[in-house]
Amino acid sequence: MTSAKADAVPAPRPKPEYLQGAALVIDNHDGSVLAMVGGRDFVDSQYNRAIDSLRSVGTAFIPFVYAYGFTQTNVFPMTQLMDEPLGNDRVMIGGLKGILGEYGMEGSNPKWTRQPISLREAFVNSNNSVTVRLGEQVVLDRGLLRPGFKDFVKNAGITSPMRDAAASCLGASEAKLNELCLAYSCFATGGTRPAKLHIIQRITDAADKTVFQLDEASLQPVRAMDEIAAWQTHTCLDEALHRGTGAISKEYGLGEFPAGGKTGTHHEYKDLWFMGYTSAVTCGVWVGFDKQKT
């Protein structure tokens, strides 16, 4: 006799409209993908958000503004710029009027010192107003991105097209998680990065005969940025992780372990990022909805 429970039709699975996430861990030296999460449930959605999803990078992008600045002869981590409110018309994120929202500072009630502060301090605390002022000096030319900066970002590993506007200084442009991991690995290795990412290096058959072998050139690191600029940026990312916007990591056991990292938020918290690395690996995490909303 069949039970009523056995006859019951299983409830349909919900549409994958819940909060999503993606993660990627890579080897800094040869580009091996060590771990990858493309979404929360493969049964609900086979879309791989780690390698296919283009999302606004938000303040996880600002290390590249500072790194490019550090390639200039007169810009250093201790260079001073004004820390005071900035009109939103300068970057046009979320509208044309009002004061630039300090969403990158991870606080609901941002405060300004209204005096000069170092680029290091601005970087560590993800200070948007100082970042925009730096961008206006070194990245922008009459409101458009300098070709040299576009090439710098592309060489680092972010090949997705950038919006040719001031808002790109604060990460308004879209990129993929795998591109960000590749680019952040530059800071872990003194300005070099893997030529490309890969999941498989070699395949052999039952007789141990090689049927596929990744070419040696693909496993060799390439020079992506100036070594000194990469090191200066790394020292800021180290502090950002240990005493800045990523300091909560210490509560989860990081302690003083040598590592660097950067939080990232997009306008209205539609995209949330964390990019972190050690000398060996780089890990990126993205959280958000497939259809953008807070």
Coordinates of N, CA and C in Angstrom, one line a residue, residues 54-189:
L54 N 30.3 39.7 -15.3 CA 30.9 41.0 -15.3 C 30.1 41.9 -14.3
R55 N 30.8 42.4 -13.2 CA 30.2 43.2 -12.2 C 31.0 44.4 -11.9
S56 N 30.4 45.4 -11.4 CA 31.1 46.6 -11.0 C 32.0 46.3 -9.9
V57 N 33.3 46.7 -10.0 CA 34.3 46.3 -9.0 C 34.2 47.1 -7.8
G58 N 33.7 48.3 -7.8 CA 33.7 49.2 -6.7 C 35.0 49.5 -6.1
T59 N 35.1 49.7 -4.8 CA 36.4 50.2 -4.2 C 37.5 49.1 -4.2
A60 N 37.1 47.9 -4.6 CA 38.2 46.9 -4.8 C 39.1 47.3 -5.9
F61 N 38.7 48.3 -6.7 CA 39.6 48.7 -7.8 C 40.6 49.7 -7.5
I62 N 40.4 50.4 -6.3 CA 41.3 51.6 -6.1 C 42.8 51.2 -5.9
P63 N 43.2 50.0 -5.6 CA 44.6 49.8 -5.5 C 45.3 50.0 -6.9
F64 N 44.6 49.9 -8.0 CA 45.3 50.2 -9.3 C 45.4 51.7 -9.6
V65 N 44.5 52.5 -9.0 CA 44.7 53.9 -9.1 C 45.9 54.3 -8.3
Y66 N 46.1 53.8 -7.1 CA 47.3 54.1 -6.3 C 48.5 53.6 -6.9
A67 N 48.5 52.3 -7.4 CA 49.7 51.7 -8.0 C 50.1 52.5 -9.2
Y68 N 49.2 53.0 -10.0 CA 49.6 53.8 -11.2 C 50.2 55.1 -10.7
G69 N 49.6 55.7 -9.6 CA 50.1 56.9 -9.1 C 51.5 56.7 -8.6
F70 N 51.8 55.6 -8.0 CA 53.2 55.3 -7.5 C 54.2 55.1 -8.6
T71 N 53.8 54.9 -9.8 CA 54.7 54.9 -10.9 C 55.2 56.3 -11.3
Q72 N 54.5 57.3 -10.9 CA 54.9 58.7 -11.2 C 56.0 59.1 -10.3
T73 N 56.8 60.1 -10.8 CA 58.0 60.5 -10.1 C 57.7 61.3 -8.8
N74 N 56.5 61.9 -8.7 CA 56.3 62.7 -7.5 C 55.2 62.2 -6.6
V75 N 54.8 61.0 -6.7 CA 53.7 60.4 -5.9 C 54.3 59.2 -5.1
F76 N 54.1 59.3 -3.8 CA 54.5 58.3 -2.9 C 53.4 58.0 -1.8
P77 N 53.6 56.9 -1.1 CA 52.6 56.6 -0.1 C 52.4 57.7 1.0
M78 N 53.4 58.5 1.2 CA 53.3 59.6 2.2 C 52.9 60.9 1.6
T79 N 52.7 60.9 0.2 CA 52.2 62.2 -0.4 C 50.9 62.6 0.2
Q80 N 50.7 63.9 0.5 CA 49.5 64.4 1.2 C 48.5 65.0 0.2
L81 N 47.2 64.7 0.4 CA 46.1 65.3 -0.3 C 45.0 65.6 0.7
M82 N 44.1 66.6 0.3 CA 43.1 67.0 1.2 C 42.0 66.0 1.4
D83 N 41.7 65.8 2.7 CA 40.6 64.9 3.1 C 39.4 65.7 3.5
E84 N 38.6 66.1 2.5 CA 37.4 66.9 2.8 C 36.3 66.5 1.8
P85 N 35.1 66.9 2.0 CA 34.0 66.5 1.1 C 34.2 66.9 -0.3
L86 N 33.6 66.1 -1.2 CA 33.8 66.3 -2.6 C 32.5 66.3 -3.3
G87 N 32.3 67.2 -4.2 CA 31.0 67.2 -4.9 C 30.8 66.0 -5.8
N88 N 29.6 65.5 -5.8 CA 29.4 64.3 -6.6 C 29.4 64.5 -8.1
D89 N 29.4 65.8 -8.5 CA 29.5 66.1 -9.9 C 30.9 65.8 -10.5
R90 N 31.8 65.5 -9.6 CA 33.2 65.2 -10.0 C 33.3 63.8 -10.5
V91 N 32.4 62.9 -10.0 CA 32.5 61.5 -10.5 C 31.1 60.9 -10.9
M92 N 30.0 61.6 -10.5 CA 28.7 61.2 -11.0 C 28.3 59.8 -10.7
I93 N 28.6 59.4 -9.4 CA 28.1 58.0 -9.0 C 26.8 58.2 -8.2
G94 N 25.7 57.7 -8.7 CA 24.5 57.8 -8.0 C 23.8 59.2 -8.2
G95 N 24.2 60.0 -9.1 CA 23.6 61.3 -9.3 C 24.6 62.4 -9.6
L96 N 24.1 63.6 -9.9 CA 24.9 64.7 -10.2 C 25.1 65.7 -9.1
K97 N 24.2 65.6 -8.1 CA 24.2 66.6 -7.0 C 24.7 66.0 -5.7
G98 N 24.9 66.8 -4.8 CA 25.3 66.4 -3.4 C 26.7 66.1 -3.2
I99 N 27.0 65.5 -2.1 CA 28.4 65.1 -1.7 C 28.6 63.7 -2.1
L100 N 29.8 63.4 -2.6 CA 30.2 62.0 -2.9 C 30.0 61.1 -1.7
G101 N 29.2 60.0 -1.9 CA 29.0 59.1 -0.8 C 30.2 58.3 -0.5
E102 N 30.5 58.2 0.7 CA 31.7 57.5 1.2 C 31.5 56.0 1.4
Y103 N 30.7 55.4 0.5 CA 30.3 54.0 0.7 C 31.6 53.1 0.8
G104 N 32.7 53.5 0.2 CA 33.9 52.7 0.2 C 34.5 52.6 1.6
M105 N 34.1 53.5 2.5 CA 34.7 53.5 3.8 C 34.1 52.5 4.8
E106 N 33.1 51.7 4.2 CA 32.4 50.7 5.0 C 31.7 51.2 6.2
G107 N 31.4 52.5 6.2 CA 30.7 53.1 7.4 C 29.5 53.9 7.0
S108 N 28.5 53.9 7.8 CA 27.2 54.6 7.5 C 27.3 56.1 7.8
N109 N 28.3 56.5 8.6 CA 28.4 57.9 9.0 C 29.9 58.3 8.8
P110 N 30.3 58.5 7.5 CA 31.7 58.9 7.3 C 32.1 60.3 7.8
K111 N 33.3 60.4 8.2 CA 33.8 61.7 8.7 C 35.0 62.1 8.0
W112 N 35.2 63.3 7.8 CA 36.4 63.8 7.1 C 37.3 64.6 8.1
T113 N 38.6 64.5 7.9 CA 39.5 65.3 8.8 C 39.5 66.7 8.4
R114 N 39.2 67.0 7.2 CA 39.3 68.4 6.6 C 40.7 68.9 6.7
Q115 N 41.7 68.1 6.5 CA 43.1 68.5 6.5 C 43.8 67.5 5.6
P116 N 45.0 67.8 5.2 CA 45.8 66.9 4.3 C 46.1 65.6 5.1
I117 N 45.9 64.4 4.4 CA 46.3 63.1 4.9 C 47.1 62.4 3.9
S118 N 47.9 61.4 4.3 CA 48.7 60.7 3.4 C 47.9 59.8 2.5
L119 N 48.5 59.5 1.3 CA 47.8 58.5 0.4 C 47.7 57.1 1.1
R120 N 48.7 56.8 1.9 CA 48.7 55.5 2.6 C 47.4 55.5 3.5
E121 N 47.2 56.5 4.3 CA 46.1 56.5 5.2 C 44.7 56.5 4.5
A122 N 44.7 57.2 3.3 CA 43.5 57.2 2.5 C 43.2 55.8 1.9
F123 N 44.3 55.2 1.5 CA 44.2 53.8 0.9 C 43.7 52.8 2.0
V124 N 44.3 52.8 3.1 CA 44.0 51.9 4.2 C 42.6 52.0 4.6
N125 N 42.0 53.2 4.6 CA 40.6 53.4 5.0 C 39.7 53.6 3.9
S126 N 40.1 53.3 2.7 CA 39.3 53.3 1.5 C 38.6 54.7 1.4
N127 N 39.3 55.8 1.5 CA 38.8 57.1 1.5 C 38.5 57.6 0.0
N128 N 37.3 57.7 -0.3 CA 36.9 58.0 -1.7 C 37.3 59.4 -2.2
S129 N 37.2 60.4 -1.3 CA 37.5 61.8 -1.7 C 38.9 62.0 -2.1
V130 N 39.8 61.4 -1.3 CA 41.3 61.4 -1.6 C 41.6 60.6 -2.9
T131 N 41.0 59.5 -3.0 CA 41.2 58.6 -4.2 C 40.8 59.4 -5.5
V132 N 39.7 60.1 -5.4 CA 39.3 60.9 -6.6 C 40.3 62.0 -6.9
R133 N 40.7 62.6 -5.8 CA 41.7 63.7 -6.0 C 43.0 63.2 -6.6
L134 N 43.4 62.0 -6.2 CA 44.6 61.4 -6.8 C 44.3 61.0 -8.2
G135 N 43.2 60.5 -8.5 CA 42.8 60.1 -9.9 C 42.8 61.3 -10.8
E136 N 42.3 62.4 -10.3 CA 42.3 63.6 -11.1 C 43.7 64.1 -11.5
Q137 N 44.7 63.8 -10.6 CA 46.0 64.2 -10.9 C 46.8 63.2 -11.8
V138 N 46.5 61.9 -11.7 CA 47.4 61.0 -12.4 C 46.7 60.1 -13.4
V139 N 45.3 59.9 -13.2 CA 44.6 59.0 -14.1 C 43.8 59.7 -15.1
L140 N 43.2 60.8 -14.8 CA 42.3 61.5 -15.7 C 43.0 62.6 -16.5
D141 N 42.5 62.8 -17.7 CA 42.8 64.0 -18.5 C 41.6 64.6 -19.1
R142 N 41.2 65.7 -18.6 CA 39.9 66.4 -18.9 C 38.7 65.5 -18.8
G143 N 38.7 64.7 -17.7 CA 37.6 63.9 -17.3 C 37.6 62.5 -17.9
L144 N 38.6 62.2 -18.8 CA 38.7 60.9 -19.4 C 39.9 60.2 -18.9
L145 N 39.9 58.9 -19.0 CA 41.0 58.0 -18.6 C 42.2 58.2 -19.5
R146 N 43.4 58.4 -18.9 CA 44.6 58.5 -19.7 C 44.8 57.1 -20.4
P147 N 45.3 57.1 -21.6 CA 45.6 55.8 -22.3 C 46.6 55.0 -21.5
G148 N 47.6 55.7 -20.9 CA 48.6 55.0 -20.1 C 48.0 54.2 -18.9
F149 N 47.0 54.8 -18.3 CA 46.3 54.1 -17.2 C 45.5 52.9 -17.7
K150 N 44.9 53.0 -18.8 CA 44.1 51.9 -19.4 C 45.1 50.7 -19.7
D151 N 46.3 51.1 -20.3 CA 47.2 50.0 -20.6 C 47.8 49.4 -19.3
F152 N 48.0 50.2 -18.2 CA 48.5 49.7 -17.0 C 47.5 48.7 -16.4
V153 N 46.2 49.0 -16.4 CA 45.2 48.1 -15.9 C 45.1 46.8 -16.7
K154 N 45.2 47.0 -18.0 CA 45.1 45.8 -18.9 C 46.4 44.9 -18.7
N155 N 47.5 45.5 -18.6 CA 48.7 44.7 -18.3 C 48.7 43.9 -17.0
A156 N 48.0 44.5 -16.0 CA 47.8 43.8 -14.7 C 46.9 42.6 -14.8
G157 N 46.1 42.6 -15.9 CA 45.2 41.4 -16.0 C 43.7 41.7 -16.2
I158 N 43.3 42.9 -16.0 CA 41.9 43.3 -16.2 C 41.7 43.7 -17.6
T159 N 41.2 42.8 -18.5 CA 41.0 43.1 -19.9 C 39.6 43.5 -20.3
S160 N 38.7 43.5 -19.4 CA 37.3 43.9 -19.7 C 37.4 45.4 -19.9
P161 N 36.5 46.0 -20.9 CA 36.6 47.4 -21.2 C 36.2 48.3 -20.0
M162 N 36.9 49.4 -19.9 CA 36.7 50.3 -18.8 C 35.8 51.5 -19.3
R163 N 35.0 52.0 -18.4 CA 34.2 53.2 -18.7 C 35.1 54.4 -18.7
D164 N 35.1 55.1 -19.8 CA 36.0 56.2 -19.9 C 35.5 57.5 -19.2
A165 N 35.5 57.4 -17.9 CA 34.9 58.4 -17.0 C 35.6 58.4 -15.7
A166 N 35.4 59.6 -15.0 CA 36.0 59.7 -13.6 C 35.5 58.7 -12.7
A167 N 34.3 58.2 -12.8 CA 33.7 57.2 -11.9 C 34.5 55.9 -11.9
S168 N 35.3 55.7 -13.0 CA 36.1 54.5 -13.0 C 37.2 54.5 -11.9
C169 N 37.6 55.7 -11.4 CA 38.6 55.7 -10.3 C 38.0 55.0 -9.1
L170 N 36.7 55.0 -8.9 CA 36.1 54.3 -7.8 C 35.5 53.0 -8.2
G171 N 35.9 52.4 -9.3 CA 35.4 51.1 -9.6 C 34.1 51.0 -10.3
A172 N 33.6 52.0 -11.0 CA 32.3 51.9 -11.7 C 32.4 51.0 -12.8
S173 N 33.5 50.7 -13.4 CA 33.7 49.8 -14.5 C 33.5 48.3 -14.0
E174 N 33.1 47.5 -15.0 CA 32.8 46.1 -14.7 C 34.1 45.2 -15.0
A175 N 34.2 44.2 -14.2 CA 35.3 43.2 -14.4 C 34.9 41.9 -13.9
K176 N 35.6 40.8 -14.2 CA 35.3 39.5 -13.8 C 36.2 39.1 -12.6
L177 N 35.7 38.2 -11.8 CA 36.5 37.8 -10.6 C 37.8 37.2 -11.0
N178 N 37.9 36.4 -12.0 CA 39.2 35.8 -12.4 C 40.2 36.9 -12.8
E179 N 39.7 38.0 -13.5 CA 40.6 39.1 -13.9 C 41.1 39.8 -12.6
L180 N 40.3 40.0 -11.6 CA 40.7 40.7 -10.4 C 41.8 39.8 -9.7
C181 N 41.5 38.5 -9.6 CA 42.5 37.7 -9.0 C 43.9 37.7 -9.7
L182 N 43.9 37.7 -11.0 CA 45.1 37.8 -11.7 C 45.8 39.1 -11.5
A183 N 45.0 40.2 -11.4 CA 45.6 41.5 -11.2 C 46.2 41.7 -9.8
Y184 N 45.4 41.2 -8.8 CA 45.9 41.4 -7.4 C 47.2 40.5 -7.2
S185 N 47.4 39.5 -7.9 CA 48.6 38.7 -7.7 C 49.8 39.5 -8.0
C186 N 49.7 40.6 -8.8 CA 50.9 41.4 -9.0 C 51.4 42.0 -7.8
F187 N 50.6 42.3 -6.8 CA 51.0 42.9 -5.6 C 51.7 41.9 -4.6
A188 N 51.4 40.7 -4.8 CA 52.0 39.6 -4.0 C 53.4 39.2 -4.5
T189 N 53.8 39.5 -5.7 CA 55.0 39.0 -6.3 C 55.9 40.1 -6.9

